[in-house]
Amino acid sequence: MTTQTTGFQGGAPPSALSGQRRGPAPAAPGRASRPGSAYVLPATLFFLAFAVVPVIGVFVLSFTSWQGLGDPTFIGLDNWRRLVSDPGVLAATGTTFLLTALSWATQTPLAIAVGVWAAGRQRNRAVLSTIYFLPLLLSSGAIAIAWRAIVDPNFGIAKYLGPFIGFPDGNIIGNPKSALYVIVFVLIWQFVPFHSLIYQAAARNIPAMLYDAATIDGATRWHAFWFVTLPQLKNTIITSSTIMIVGSLTYFETILLLTQGGPGDATVTLPYLMYQGAFNNYEMGFAATVAAVIVVLGTLVSLLIVRFSGFGRMRSTLEGL
Amino acid sequence: MTTPAHISRRSLLGLAGLGAGALTLGTAGCGSGGQGASNAAAGIDVWCLKDDVQNKIQQAAIDRFNATAKAKAKITAYDNDPYKQKLRIAMGSPQQPDVFFNWGGGSIRQYVQNDLLADLTPMLNGDPAFKAKFIPSVLDAGKIGDKYYGIPNRGMQPVIMFYSQQALDKAKVSAPPATWSELLSQVDRFKAAGITPFALAGSQAWTLLMWLEYLVDRIGGPAVFGGIAAGDRNGWRDPAITQALNAIIDLVKRGGFDSNFASVNYDGDVGAGTLFAQGKAAMHLMGSWEYTAQLDQHPAFVKDALRSAAFPAFEGGKGDAKAVVGNPTNYFSVTKRSRNVDSAKEFLKAMASDAYVDDWIANGDVPAITGLESKIAQSKDAQFGSFVYKMVQDASSFQLSWDQAIENKYAQPMLTNLQKVFLGQLDAKGFVDAMVALP
Amino acid sequence: MAERSIARPNYAAGVLAGIWLVIVAMPVVWMISWAVQRRSEYLANGPLALPRNVTFGNVQAVIAAGFTKYMVNSAIVTVASIVLTLVLALPAAYAIVRSREWLAGTVFRMFLLGLAIPAQATIIPVYWILTRLGLYDTLTGIVLPTVAFGLPLVILILAGSLRDVSGELYEAMTVDGAGPLRAFFRLTLPLSRGAITTVAIFSGLNAWNGFIFPLILTQSPEKRVATLGLWDFQQEYGVDVPMLMTAVLLSALPVLFLYLFARRWLVAGLAGVGGK
């Protein structure tokens, strides 16, 4: 019996890599048969074709003018020049960062609080947690549509709730000052359950021993949370924050369905600007330039966070899911 | 000896096979893409806006056509905003419709430039009787360059100042405003009576545009925007634009609209139309389709209260108070790649039949067909139909909605900036500067 | 004494938990309440009134409007995405963990980088590629990019789980004369059923909830998926909030079943969803 070290045998042309190990190697004790590169090829080629090539395509298209009909024509750096001088891009960048910062700053503490609370083994907490996770059942499209009905100033809840929060005419979604906060709120409603789920799992994995030790040292509940729970959740916080931040930088379904960037351009973020440029204005080349910025931003931010906090740890956290 | 490798290769082929299987999933049903010989089996895919009322008439026309034709027609319908997007994306792909609904002008110009549409000039010139059916100004509005690419097979859609007689009575206002200053004084009377002067679906910016279109037309005449549509961006600096914007800002400040107008939707009846029908607003500046929509959803309101008027004149303005803005009509165009270009043209001819025209009139619409006075006068919506027919025939100009007329890439910024004016985020100068500065 | 401070009921947390409960639950309560009343009742009584005559007539209306067809399309896309994902990712993860060839390592690093790619931003080239492949307006056209952008996380999760299969077991199989493929089917797959279920649910949810790819890559009503169907309903029946809410709730039904009957796996799969 022999051990195959690569999949490229039995008639397949010898490749450079299999060359070194030409011929069947004898089965040695302590050595298991190992799969060859052929096993990764389908996934790799598929990923290259439908994910990597589009990413490259974003950058290529950013140097073209294309109105969606016919073929793109190269126009050099025109789109990029326009990008840096366009006030709309600047405003959208600001809105994107504001939305991202607000989302992170609200969702993280809420998700930690809910997750840690739900991690308790008390029976009532288990029941309530079931309700807490309800928004997870709905797609983002469904959620946005439901909220559109809720914030309608004449026929929705906003009519009744608005007066209590400073909007006597229920005009929350139509006010340029508050529309973005509606988006932030809907995103909280939509995503906190998911992040609490991660925190709940992580909090349950904290060894009880650590709390026992803290108790012996006379720690209060707050101390135990601050000096035991939070440090133990560090990796989870990094994972969850990365997901949140990259998500907020790139996500626009809620905006499309709830405000379409309005009122005015109060809720136009970079991803929505890209969508609008490509599929309302049909300036595909310029939209691709905006998309390129998003790709760079998203990739950079997640790599930075991961670098900054230790790559391996994020990997192990993700793998542990 | 090599068995494991054999298995591994075969299984990989198997995986590839699965992948290929997945690839074919769903392709069988794809539309009428591809060129080549006429293919009756491919049928005629007719794209139009989704409108339950109007599409019944469209469907009836298709049923009549299908009864005899070899290539069967079928409707694919989308709502307003998705429609333009889907059409555009489809036109950039091989799966194009055969016949599609459009607004003429800017809405098809790029398709013509990319040689995607069939030239309908020979068909019209070869059949003078057919050509003579249409009101010439409307037919010509479908021209790109000196060729016809669209047949005006739909009702005319001028923008009308709809008003509720009940609301007027309640506020003791005798008639809809004939001039802008009258309009302003009526705003105060309606507010005093607890009625919103004008319903406005401000979450959709195109509803705001109607105000600017009419005001600019009344103040400076149709040439002001005509120049802009032709590509002159400095045309935005025309004083008529600034004056019109200031009139809008004034009207908003006086409370002409609900303070929460920017949250109000147009689509569906949880929107401006319902507020108007429920008597919460006195007037609604809207396209003529508002009449059929109200007829469908609030028939009692149409009977008891809904009336129509022209947009008021503007004191000292150069424009003609009889001029009209809106959609002269909608057109149907044929794609060049259609496998059934000839059948598609036949279908357009069949759609101009008397039966089809009668259906529209019965529905309260006014087709762009000559000599309909008596037919309309006998219809059940005679009052409204005659109003529209006369309004268009008396109009010195019928300007196409700006967002349809202007180059695509300027439409969205124009709407966004106008929305900012309504919201008080931009003044007239800010709007003009922003529009001139567009790339 | 200190011990009691942790064990005693936490009233402050209880109050906050109650507030959060209201925030999360009320919109769901409204949705359900609106879904079970007639449109006329909703318009007349306002959104806060509880339904007086509970009706399920809206379900019929939603079905009559073709929503089942959209749900079926979503189901096809979901199942196809799961199958394609597993077919591609399992062998890849297996080789990444077991292979000693350079390609496997390189590929793993590529997928790690791929985690950071924002899928939404690539829609323009994806649209371009799929129209050129003749896959515009097909369900396949939705499946391909959905699967591609899900692969990095799926492979990461699978690789993490496959690592737990001990090397000794592989050696034992080799001694018994099994090649890599047999080891894959006899050893790897059975021992990683948990991870496979997790990634299957993750890919399924990803496909079921997908919006932007179907929005841009399909056009005809025959190819419309449930998420787009909802949007379409909103445009068309913005009128009919009860009907709209019924459709919203119907679209969540399959996930609800998972939640009720396979909660553990759903939670594991959901935990993966956030990665994209």
Coordinates of C-alpha atoms in Angstrom, one line a residue, chain A residues 24-132:
Chain A
P24 CA 4.7 6.9 -4.3
A25 CA 6.4 7.3 -1.0
P26 CA 6.5 4.3 1.3
A27 CA 4.1 4.3 4.1
A28 CA 6.1 5.1 7.1
P29 CA 4.8 4.7 10.6
G30 CA 3.8 8.0 12.2
R31 CA 3.0 9.5 8.8
A32 CA -0.6 9.9 7.7
S33 CA -1.7 10.3 4.1
R34 CA -2.3 13.9 3.4
P35 CA -4.6 15.6 0.9
G36 CA -3.0 17.6 -2.0
S37 CA -3.6 21.0 -3.4
A38 CA -6.4 19.8 -5.6
Y39 CA -8.7 19.9 -2.6
V40 CA -8.4 23.7 -2.3
L41 CA -8.6 24.4 -6.0
P42 CA -12.3 24.5 -6.5
A43 CA -12.9 26.9 -3.6
T44 CA -9.9 29.0 -4.6
L45 CA -10.9 29.3 -8.2
F46 CA -14.5 30.1 -7.3
F47 CA -13.4 32.7 -4.8
L48 CA -11.0 34.2 -7.3
A49 CA -13.7 34.4 -10.0
F50 CA -16.6 35.8 -7.9
A51 CA -14.9 37.7 -5.1
V52 CA -11.3 38.6 -5.9
V53 CA -11.9 39.5 -9.6
P54 CA -14.8 41.9 -8.6
V55 CA -12.6 43.6 -6.0
I56 CA -10.0 44.1 -8.7
G57 CA -12.8 45.1 -11.0
V58 CA -13.8 47.9 -8.6
F59 CA -10.4 49.5 -9.0
V60 CA -10.3 49.0 -12.7
L61 CA -13.7 50.5 -13.2
S62 CA -12.7 53.5 -11.1
F63 CA -10.5 54.6 -14.0
T64 CA -13.3 54.4 -16.5
S65 CA -16.4 56.1 -17.6
W66 CA -19.3 53.7 -17.9
Q67 CA -23.0 54.4 -18.0
G68 CA -24.0 50.8 -17.7
L69 CA -24.7 50.5 -21.4
G70 CA -22.0 49.3 -23.9
D71 CA -18.5 49.0 -22.6
P72 CA -16.5 51.1 -20.1
T73 CA -14.0 53.6 -21.6
F74 CA -10.8 54.6 -19.8
I75 CA -10.6 58.2 -18.6
G76 CA -7.5 58.0 -16.4
L77 CA -7.8 59.8 -13.0
D78 CA -10.9 61.9 -13.7
N79 CA -13.1 60.0 -11.2
W80 CA -10.5 60.2 -8.5
R81 CA -10.0 63.9 -9.1
R82 CA -13.7 64.4 -8.9
L83 CA -13.8 62.2 -5.7
V84 CA -11.5 64.5 -3.8
S85 CA -13.3 67.7 -4.9
D86 CA -16.9 66.6 -4.7
P87 CA -18.6 68.1 -1.6
G88 CA -21.1 65.2 -1.7
V89 CA -18.4 62.7 -1.1
L90 CA -17.0 64.7 1.8
A91 CA -20.4 65.0 3.4
A92 CA -21.1 61.3 2.9
T93 CA -17.7 60.4 4.4
G94 CA -18.6 62.4 7.5
T95 CA -22.0 60.8 7.7
T96 CA -20.5 57.4 7.3
F97 CA -18.0 57.9 10.1
L98 CA -20.6 59.5 12.4
L99 CA -22.9 56.5 11.8
T100 CA -20.1 54.1 12.4
A101 CA -19.0 55.8 15.6
L102 CA -22.6 56.1 16.9
S103 CA -23.3 52.5 16.1
W104 CA -20.2 51.3 17.8
A105 CA -20.6 53.5 20.9
T106 CA -24.2 52.5 21.4
Q107 CA -24.2 48.9 20.4
T108 CA -21.1 47.8 22.2
P109 CA -22.1 48.7 25.8
L110 CA -25.7 47.6 25.2
A111 CA -24.6 44.3 23.7
I112 CA -22.1 43.6 26.6
A113 CA -24.7 44.5 29.2
V114 CA -27.4 42.4 27.6
G115 CA -25.1 39.5 26.8
V116 CA -23.6 39.3 30.3
W117 CA -27.0 39.6 31.9
A118 CA -28.4 36.9 29.7
A119 CA -25.4 34.7 30.5
G120 CA -26.8 34.3 34.0
R121 CA -28.3 30.9 34.6
Q122 CA -31.5 32.3 36.3
R123 CA -34.6 30.9 34.8
N124 CA -36.3 34.3 34.1
R125 CA -33.2 35.4 32.2
A126 CA -33.4 32.4 29.9
V127 CA -37.1 33.2 29.1
L128 CA -36.3 36.9 28.5
S129 CA -33.3 36.1 26.4
T130 CA -35.6 34.2 24.0
I131 CA -37.5 37.5 23.5
Y132 CA -34.2 39.5 23.3

